[in-house]
Amino acid sequence: MNVARKAALMEAQIDLLEGKRKSVGRLHQAILEHANNVRALSGSKGSAGGDGEDGEKPGMENLGQLMDSGVMPPAVSRLVLAAQEDLRREIARQMHDGPAQSLTNIVLQAQIVERLLQKDPEQAPPEVEALVGMVQRTLEATKTFIFDVRPMVLDDLGLVPTLRKSTRDRGARAGVKVDFESVGVDRRLPMELESGLFRIIDEALAAHLAAKPETLILRMDWTDKVEVEMTASKIAVAVEAPDL
């Protein structure tokens, strides 16, 4: 039974490595296509061929106006579609490496429990307990994955509650004490602005936590304008010199 479980886990790891190898190949091809699209876009005009009468240089200066008007050059459309496909590919890869792999382990553990219940029921309780623990960990990992993809609390409650949850969860996973402070009366911002601010602050928070500080303080000031300050520090340890 142990050999069968190890063999199944090895097969799952082989599939995982093969998927990563294919992802690297697709990413390499996508990078080459993006480079070609950027070269083509850098030579395209805002409206038609040739420089404008005012001597405006061709390129991406009028990209926002093109997107607002709904008329975009083919190169820009390809870039947008490629970016969407890259996002879908990354989500699929994370699902395969995370929740899908955990569910595979749960199925294997459930099969072990089933065999023990048929052959040796007295040995089943520890395996059942292990199965319950795997289900709980998978559920927590799935919730974390959903929050990282798109936190629903951001749409429902706004930026401050989302950052409060993010600092608490990331600090707990990193084993670092994170203090979040919001000064003033917070308010809802446009959805695009809230999403952009959350991504910027959350990425900065993850980068600071990767350095393993002793404490991390995130402070938001809503008094005059929205200001964000992040401070990471390490607690100095006093060492007494031995007597000479």
mmCIF file of N, CA and C in Angstrom, residues 102-202:
data_model
loop_
_atom_site.group_PDB
_atom_site.id
_atom_site.type_symbol
_atom_site.label_atom_id
_atom_site.label_comp_id
_atom_site.label_asym_id
_atom_site.label_seq_id
_atom_site.Cartn_x
_atom_site.Cartn_y
_atom_site.Cartn_z
ATOM 1 N N SER A 102 -3.365 18.932 -4.491
ATOM 2 C CA SER A 102 -3.839 18.572 -3.152
ATOM 3 C C SER A 102 -5.041 17.638 -3.230
ATOM 4 N N LEU A 103 -5.943 17.878 -4.176
ATOM 5 C CA LEU A 103 -7.091 16.991 -4.335
ATOM 6 C C LEU A 103 -6.656 15.591 -4.762
ATOM 7 N N THR A 104 -5.608 15.504 -5.575
ATOM 8 C CA THR A 104 -5.089 14.192 -5.958
ATOM 9 C C THR A 104 -4.582 13.436 -4.732
ATOM 10 N N ASN A 105 -3.875 14.135 -3.856
ATOM 11 C CA ASN A 105 -3.393 13.496 -2.624
ATOM 12 C C ASN A 105 -4.551 13.071 -1.726
ATOM 13 N N ILE A 106 -5.617 13.866 -1.708
ATOM 14 C CA ILE A 106 -6.785 13.514 -0.904
ATOM 15 C C ILE A 106 -7.424 12.234 -1.427
ATOM 16 N N VAL A 107 -7.531 12.103 -2.752
ATOM 17 C CA VAL A 107 -8.105 10.889 -3.339
ATOM 18 C C VAL A 107 -7.266 9.670 -2.975
ATOM 19 N N LEU A 108 -5.949 9.797 -3.054
ATOM 20 C CA LEU A 108 -5.071 8.683 -2.694
ATOM 21 C C LEU A 108 -5.224 8.312 -1.220
ATOM 22 N N GLN A 109 -5.304 9.316 -0.363
ATOM 23 C CA GLN A 109 -5.475 9.046 1.062
ATOM 24 C C GLN A 109 -6.829 8.395 1.326
ATOM 25 N N ALA A 110 -7.873 8.829 0.624
ATOM 26 C CA ALA A 110 -9.194 8.221 0.791
ATOM 27 C C ALA A 110 -9.175 6.758 0.358
ATOM 28 N N GLN A 111 -8.434 6.429 -0.698
ATOM 29 C CA GLN A 111 -8.314 5.040 -1.115
ATOM 30 C C GLN A 111 -7.601 4.201 -0.059
ATOM 31 N N ILE A 112 -6.593 4.777 0.563
ATOM 32 C CA ILE A 112 -5.899 4.063 1.644
ATOM 33 C C ILE A 112 -6.840 3.796 2.809
ATOM 34 N N VAL A 113 -7.639 4.794 3.170
ATOM 35 C CA VAL A 113 -8.605 4.622 4.263
ATOM 36 C C VAL A 113 -9.615 3.540 3.910
ATOM 37 N N GLU A 114 -10.065 3.542 2.666
ATOM 38 C CA GLU A 114 -11.038 2.542 2.250
ATOM 39 C C GLU A 114 -10.478 1.127 2.356
ATOM 40 N N ARG A 115 -9.229 0.927 1.959
ATOM 41 C CA ARG A 115 -8.621 -0.395 2.048
ATOM 42 C C ARG A 115 -8.419 -0.821 3.495
ATOM 43 N N LEU A 116 -8.027 0.134 4.346
ATOM 44 C CA LEU A 116 -7.841 -0.208 5.759
ATOM 45 C C LEU A 116 -9.165 -0.578 6.416
ATOM 46 N N LEU A 117 -10.230 0.110 6.059
ATOM 47 C CA LEU A 117 -11.535 -0.219 6.636
ATOM 48 C C LEU A 117 -11.975 -1.622 6.249
ATOM 49 N N GLN A 118 -11.553 -2.080 5.090
ATOM 50 C CA GLN A 118 -11.932 -3.416 4.648
ATOM 51 C C GLN A 118 -11.035 -4.496 5.242
ATOM 52 N N LYS A 119 -9.729 -4.224 5.401
ATOM 53 C CA LYS A 119 -8.785 -5.243 5.832
ATOM 54 C C LYS A 119 -8.433 -5.145 7.311
ATOM 55 N N ASP A 120 -8.208 -3.925 7.810
ATOM 56 C CA ASP A 120 -7.771 -3.758 9.201
ATOM 57 C C ASP A 120 -8.388 -2.479 9.763
ATOM 58 N N PRO A 121 -9.643 -2.540 10.190
ATOM 59 C CA PRO A 121 -10.328 -1.313 10.666
ATOM 60 C C PRO A 121 -9.638 -0.648 11.842
ATOM 61 N N GLU A 122 -8.887 -1.388 12.638
ATOM 62 C CA GLU A 122 -8.245 -0.785 13.809
ATOM 63 C C GLU A 122 -7.140 0.195 13.411
ATOM 64 N N GLN A 123 -6.568 0.022 12.231
ATOM 65 C CA GLN A 123 -5.521 0.923 11.765
ATOM 66 C C GLN A 123 -6.075 2.123 11.002
ATOM 67 N N ALA A 124 -7.394 2.191 10.830
ATOM 68 C CA ALA A 124 -7.990 3.249 10.016
ATOM 69 C C ALA A 124 -8.055 4.612 10.693
ATOM 70 N N PRO A 125 -8.328 4.718 12.015
ATOM 71 C CA PRO A 125 -8.496 6.052 12.618
ATOM 72 C C PRO A 125 -7.350 7.026 12.369
ATOM 73 N N PRO A 126 -6.071 6.641 12.499
ATOM 74 C CA PRO A 126 -5.007 7.627 12.194
ATOM 75 C C PRO A 126 -5.035 8.111 10.750
ATOM 76 N N GLU A 127 -5.345 7.193 9.820
ATOM 77 C CA GLU A 127 -5.407 7.589 8.422
ATOM 78 C C GLU A 127 -6.607 8.490 8.160
ATOM 79 N N VAL A 128 -7.713 8.237 8.848
ATOM 80 C CA VAL A 128 -8.883 9.115 8.707
ATOM 81 C C VAL A 128 -8.560 10.515 9.230
ATOM 82 N N GLU A 129 -7.847 10.579 10.358
ATOM 83 C CA GLU A 129 -7.442 11.870 10.898
ATOM 84 C C GLU A 129 -6.523 12.609 9.938
ATOM 85 N N ALA A 130 -5.604 11.869 9.305
ATOM 86 C CA ALA A 130 -4.724 12.487 8.314
ATOM 87 C C ALA A 130 -5.511 12.988 7.115
ATOM 88 N N LEU A 131 -6.537 12.231 6.716
ATOM 89 C CA LEU A 131 -7.375 12.654 5.593
ATOM 90 C C LEU A 131 -8.130 13.940 5.916
ATOM 91 N N VAL A 132 -8.667 14.033 7.120
ATOM 92 C CA VAL A 132 -9.371 15.257 7.523
ATOM 93 C C VAL A 132 -8.430 16.451 7.522
ATOM 94 N N GLY A 133 -7.210 16.252 8.017
ATOM 95 C CA GLY A 133 -6.232 17.340 8.012
ATOM 96 C C GLY A 133 -5.887 17.788 6.603
ATOM 97 N N MET A 134 -5.752 16.841 5.670
ATOM 98 C CA MET A 134 -5.457 17.193 4.282
ATOM 99 C C MET A 134 -6.601 18.000 3.669
ATOM 100 N N VAL A 135 -7.846 17.619 3.977
ATOM 101 C CA VAL A 135 -9.001 18.358 3.446
ATOM 102 C C VAL A 135 -9.015 19.783 3.989
ATOM 103 N N GLN A 136 -8.749 19.939 5.276
ATOM 104 C CA GLN A 136 -8.742 21.277 5.867
ATOM 105 C C GLN A 136 -7.642 22.149 5.267
ATOM 106 N N ARG A 137 -6.448 21.588 5.099
ATOM 107 C CA ARG A 137 -5.348 22.361 4.507
ATOM 108 C C ARG A 137 -5.644 22.730 3.057
ATOM 109 N N THR A 138 -6.252 21.810 2.333
ATOM 110 C CA THR A 138 -6.607 22.108 0.938
ATOM 111 C C THR A 138 -7.655 23.208 0.867
ATOM 112 N N LEU A 139 -8.623 23.177 1.782
ATOM 113 C CA LEU A 139 -9.646 24.225 1.802
ATOM 114 C C LEU A 139 -9.027 25.587 2.081
ATOM 115 N N GLU A 140 -8.107 25.656 3.045
ATOM 116 C CA GLU A 140 -7.452 26.922 3.346
ATOM 117 C C GLU A 140 -6.593 27.398 2.175
ATOM 118 N N ALA A 141 -5.890 26.463 1.528
ATOM 119 C CA ALA A 141 -5.075 26.843 0.374
ATOM 120 C C ALA A 141 -5.938 27.340 -0.778
ATOM 121 N N THR A 142 -7.109 26.740 -0.965
ATOM 122 C CA THR A 142 -8.012 27.187 -2.029
ATOM 123 C C THR A 142 -8.548 28.577 -1.734
ATOM 124 N N LYS A 143 -8.892 28.850 -0.483
ATOM 125 C CA LYS A 143 -9.354 30.184 -0.106
ATOM 126 C C LYS A 143 -8.257 31.220 -0.339
ATOM 127 N N THR A 144 -7.028 30.866 0.019
ATOM 128 C CA THR A 144 -5.903 31.779 -0.213
ATOM 129 C C THR A 144 -5.699 32.034 -1.694
ATOM 130 N N PHE A 145 -5.816 30.980 -2.501
ATOM 131 C CA PHE A 145 -5.655 31.122 -3.948
ATOM 132 C C PHE A 145 -6.720 32.054 -4.520
ATOM 133 N N ILE A 146 -7.966 31.887 -4.096
ATOM 134 C CA ILE A 146 -9.046 32.757 -4.577
ATOM 135 C C ILE A 146 -8.801 34.199 -4.163
ATOM 136 N N PHE A 147 -8.332 34.400 -2.935
ATOM 137 C CA PHE A 147 -8.058 35.763 -2.467
ATOM 138 C C PHE A 147 -6.935 36.399 -3.273
ATOM 139 N N ASP A 148 -5.910 35.616 -3.614
ATOM 140 C CA ASP A 148 -4.794 36.163 -4.383
ATOM 141 C C ASP A 148 -5.212 36.496 -5.809
ATOM 142 N N VAL A 149 -6.103 35.696 -6.386
ATOM 143 C CA VAL A 149 -6.565 35.974 -7.752
ATOM 144 C C VAL A 149 -7.432 37.212 -7.778
ATOM 145 N N ARG A 150 -8.448 37.255 -6.940
ATOM 146 C CA ARG A 150 -9.334 38.417 -6.873
ATOM 147 C C ARG A 150 -10.070 38.396 -5.551
ATOM 148 N N PRO A 151 -9.658 39.211 -4.577
ATOM 149 C CA PRO A 151 -10.340 39.230 -3.282
ATOM 150 C C PRO A 151 -11.751 39.806 -3.414
ATOM 151 N N MET A 152 -12.749 39.000 -3.108
ATOM 152 C CA MET A 152 -14.134 39.456 -3.219
ATOM 153 C C MET A 152 -14.454 40.557 -2.209
ATOM 154 N N VAL A 153 -13.735 40.551 -1.075
ATOM 155 C CA VAL A 153 -13.988 41.584 -0.065
ATOM 156 C C VAL A 153 -13.638 42.965 -0.598
ATOM 157 N N LEU A 154 -12.755 43.037 -1.594
ATOM 158 C CA LEU A 154 -12.410 44.333 -2.187
ATOM 159 C C LEU A 154 -13.618 44.940 -2.886
ATOM 160 N N ASP A 155 -14.403 44.138 -3.575
ATOM 161 C CA ASP A 155 -15.601 44.642 -4.234
ATOM 162 C C ASP A 155 -16.700 44.982 -3.235
ATOM 163 N N ASP A 156 -16.784 44.194 -2.159
ATOM 164 C CA ASP A 156 -17.902 44.356 -1.228
ATOM 165 C C ASP A 156 -17.655 45.443 -0.187
ATOM 166 N N LEU A 157 -16.454 45.468 0.394
ATOM 167 C CA LEU A 157 -16.195 46.352 1.534
ATOM 168 C C LEU A 157 -15.192 47.461 1.246
ATOM 169 N N GLY A 158 -14.314 47.280 0.257
ATOM 170 C CA GLY A 158 -13.384 48.345 -0.067
ATOM 171 C C GLY A 158 -11.944 48.010 0.260
ATOM 172 N N LEU A 159 -11.101 49.037 0.171
ATOM 173 C CA LEU A 159 -9.653 48.847 0.249
ATOM 174 C C LEU A 159 -9.172 48.530 1.655
ATOM 175 N N VAL A 160 -9.643 49.263 2.660
ATOM 176 C CA VAL A 160 -9.122 49.099 4.019
ATOM 177 C C VAL A 160 -9.407 47.705 4.577
ATOM 178 N N PRO A 161 -10.643 47.184 4.527
ATOM 179 C CA PRO A 161 -10.859 45.819 5.027
ATOM 180 C C PRO A 161 -10.050 44.771 4.271
ATOM 181 N N THR A 162 -9.868 44.971 2.971
ATOM 182 C CA THR A 162 -9.089 44.013 2.190
ATOM 183 C C THR A 162 -7.624 44.024 2.615
ATOM 184 N N LEU A 163 -7.055 45.213 2.809
ATOM 185 C CA LEU A 163 -5.668 45.294 3.267
ATOM 186 C C LEU A 163 -5.514 44.751 4.681
ATOM 187 N N ARG A 164 -6.514 44.970 5.511
ATOM 188 C CA ARG A 164 -6.436 44.438 6.877
ATOM 189 C C ARG A 164 -6.382 42.908 6.848
ATOM 190 N N LYS A 165 -7.181 42.298 6.008
ATOM 191 C CA LYS A 165 -7.165 40.833 5.891
ATOM 192 C C LYS A 165 -5.862 40.357 5.251
ATOM 193 N N SER A 166 -5.391 41.080 4.244
ATOM 194 C CA SER A 166 -4.160 40.678 3.570
ATOM 195 C C SER A 166 -2.968 40.739 4.521
ATOM 196 N N THR A 167 -2.852 41.816 5.299
ATOM 197 C CA THR A 167 -1.744 41.931 6.247
ATOM 198 C C THR A 167 -1.815 40.847 7.316
ATOM 199 N N ARG A 168 -3.008 40.546 7.770
ATOM 200 C CA ARG A 168 -3.152 39.506 8.802
ATOM 201 C C ARG A 168 -2.759 38.131 8.257
ATOM 202 N N ASP A 169 -3.263 37.791 7.062
ATOM 203 C CA ASP A 169 -2.986 36.467 6.511
ATOM 204 C C ASP A 169 -1.528 36.316 6.088
ATOM 205 N N ARG A 170 -0.990 37.317 5.412
ATOM 206 C CA ARG A 170 0.403 37.221 4.975
ATOM 207 C C ARG A 170 1.360 37.218 6.164
ATOM 208 N N GLY A 171 1.061 38.017 7.166
ATOM 209 C CA GLY A 171 1.901 38.020 8.357
ATOM 210 C C GLY A 171 1.885 36.685 9.076
ATOM 211 N N ALA A 172 0.703 36.050 9.129
ATOM 212 C CA ALA A 172 0.599 34.748 9.785
ATOM 213 C C ALA A 172 1.370 33.684 9.014
ATOM 214 N N ARG A 173 1.297 33.730 7.682
ATOM 215 C CA ARG A 173 2.023 32.732 6.885
ATOM 216 C C ARG A 173 3.531 32.932 6.968
ATOM 217 N N ALA A 174 3.971 34.191 7.064
ATOM 218 C CA ALA A 174 5.405 34.472 7.128
ATOM 219 C C ALA A 174 5.951 34.427 8.544
ATOM 220 N N GLY A 175 5.075 34.360 9.548
ATOM 221 C CA GLY A 175 5.527 34.374 10.928
ATOM 222 C C GLY A 175 6.083 35.709 11.362
ATOM 223 N N VAL A 176 5.552 36.792 10.794
ATOM 224 C CA VAL A 176 6.015 38.143 11.092
ATOM 225 C C VAL A 176 4.833 38.952 11.633
ATOM 226 N N LYS A 177 5.089 39.715 12.673
ATOM 227 C CA LYS A 177 4.045 40.573 13.227
ATOM 228 C C LYS A 177 3.849 41.780 12.316
ATOM 229 N N VAL A 178 2.636 41.935 11.797
ATOM 230 C CA VAL A 178 2.307 43.034 10.893
ATOM 231 C C VAL A 178 1.210 43.866 11.535
ATOM 232 N N ASP A 179 1.481 45.149 11.707
ATOM 233 C CA ASP A 179 0.498 46.087 12.267
ATOM 234 C C ASP A 179 -0.054 46.950 11.145
ATOM 235 N N PHE A 180 -1.375 46.970 11.028
ATOM 236 C CA PHE A 180 -2.038 47.784 10.020
ATOM 237 C C PHE A 180 -2.809 48.901 10.714
ATOM 238 N N GLU A 181 -2.587 50.117 10.257
ATOM 239 C CA GLU A 181 -3.218 51.283 10.872
ATOM 240 C C GLU A 181 -3.788 52.173 9.781
ATOM 241 N N SER A 182 -5.057 52.540 9.940
ATOM 242 C CA SER A 182 -5.728 53.443 9.008
ATOM 243 C C SER A 182 -6.150 54.693 9.774
ATOM 244 N N VAL A 183 -5.602 55.838 9.366
ATOM 245 C CA VAL A 183 -5.850 57.114 10.046
ATOM 246 C C VAL A 183 -6.832 57.920 9.211
ATOM 247 N N GLY A 184 -7.831 58.482 9.869
ATOM 248 C CA GLY A 184 -8.834 59.261 9.161
ATOM 249 C C GLY A 184 -10.018 58.404 8.738
ATOM 250 N N VAL A 185 -10.946 59.030 8.069
ATOM 251 C CA VAL A 185 -12.157 58.356 7.614
ATOM 252 C C VAL A 185 -11.910 57.820 6.208
ATOM 253 N N ASP A 186 -11.854 56.494 6.103
ATOM 254 C CA ASP A 186 -11.627 55.910 4.781
ATOM 255 C C ASP A 186 -12.896 56.019 3.944
ATOM 256 N N ARG A 187 -12.733 55.965 2.665
ATOM 257 C CA ARG A 187 -13.852 56.114 1.734
ATOM 258 C C ARG A 187 -13.629 55.204 0.532
ATOM 259 N N ARG A 188 -14.716 54.922 -0.149
ATOM 260 C CA ARG A 188 -14.619 54.100 -1.344
ATOM 261 C C ARG A 188 -14.048 54.926 -2.483
ATOM 262 N N LEU A 189 -13.136 54.322 -3.228
ATOM 263 C CA LEU A 189 -12.517 54.938 -4.385
ATOM 264 C C LEU A 189 -13.043 54.243 -5.634
ATOM 265 N N PRO A 190 -12.790 54.816 -6.809
ATOM 266 C CA PRO A 190 -13.169 54.106 -8.033
ATOM 267 C C PRO A 190 -12.566 52.705 -8.062
ATOM 268 N N MET A 191 -13.305 51.756 -8.627
ATOM 269 C CA MET A 191 -12.897 50.358 -8.579
ATOM 270 C C MET A 191 -11.525 50.140 -9.196
ATOM 271 N N GLU A 192 -11.253 50.817 -10.311
ATOM 272 C CA GLU A 192 -9.948 50.647 -10.948
ATOM 273 C C GLU A 192 -8.823 51.132 -10.032
ATOM 274 N N LEU A 193 -9.078 52.251 -9.329
ATOM 275 C CA LEU A 193 -8.060 52.800 -8.432
ATOM 276 C C LEU A 193 -7.870 51.901 -7.221
ATOM 277 N N GLU A 194 -8.949 51.388 -6.652
ATOM 278 C CA GLU A 194 -8.827 50.487 -5.508
ATOM 279 C C GLU A 194 -8.071 49.211 -5.891
ATOM 280 N N SER A 195 -8.378 48.674 -7.052
ATOM 281 C CA SER A 195 -7.687 47.460 -7.488
ATOM 282 C C SER A 195 -6.198 47.718 -7.688
ATOM 283 N N GLY A 196 -5.862 48.841 -8.340
ATOM 284 C CA GLY A 196 -4.456 49.161 -8.556
ATOM 285 C C GLY A 196 -3.705 49.401 -7.262
ATOM 286 N N LEU A 197 -4.324 50.145 -6.333
ATOM 287 C CA LEU A 197 -3.665 50.395 -5.047
ATOM 288 C C LEU A 197 -3.465 49.107 -4.266
ATOM 289 N N PHE A 198 -4.472 48.250 -4.270
ATOM 290 C CA PHE A 198 -4.336 46.998 -3.526
ATOM 291 C C PHE A 198 -3.213 46.150 -4.096
ATOM 292 N N ARG A 199 -3.112 46.051 -5.425
ATOM 293 C CA ARG A 199 -2.057 45.225 -6.013
ATOM 294 C C ARG A 199 -0.680 45.787 -5.682
ATOM 295 N N ILE A 200 -0.534 47.105 -5.753
ATOM 296 C CA ILE A 200 0.764 47.718 -5.456
ATOM 297 C C ILE A 200 1.157 47.485 -4.001
ATOM 298 N N ILE A 201 0.218 47.748 -3.085
ATOM 299 C CA ILE A 201 0.519 47.608 -1.662
ATOM 300 C C ILE A 201 0.742 46.146 -1.298
ATOM 301 N N ASP A 202 -0.064 45.253 -1.862
ATOM 302 C CA ASP A 202 0.065 43.836 -1.540
ATOM 303 C C ASP A 202 1.396 43.276 -2.042
#
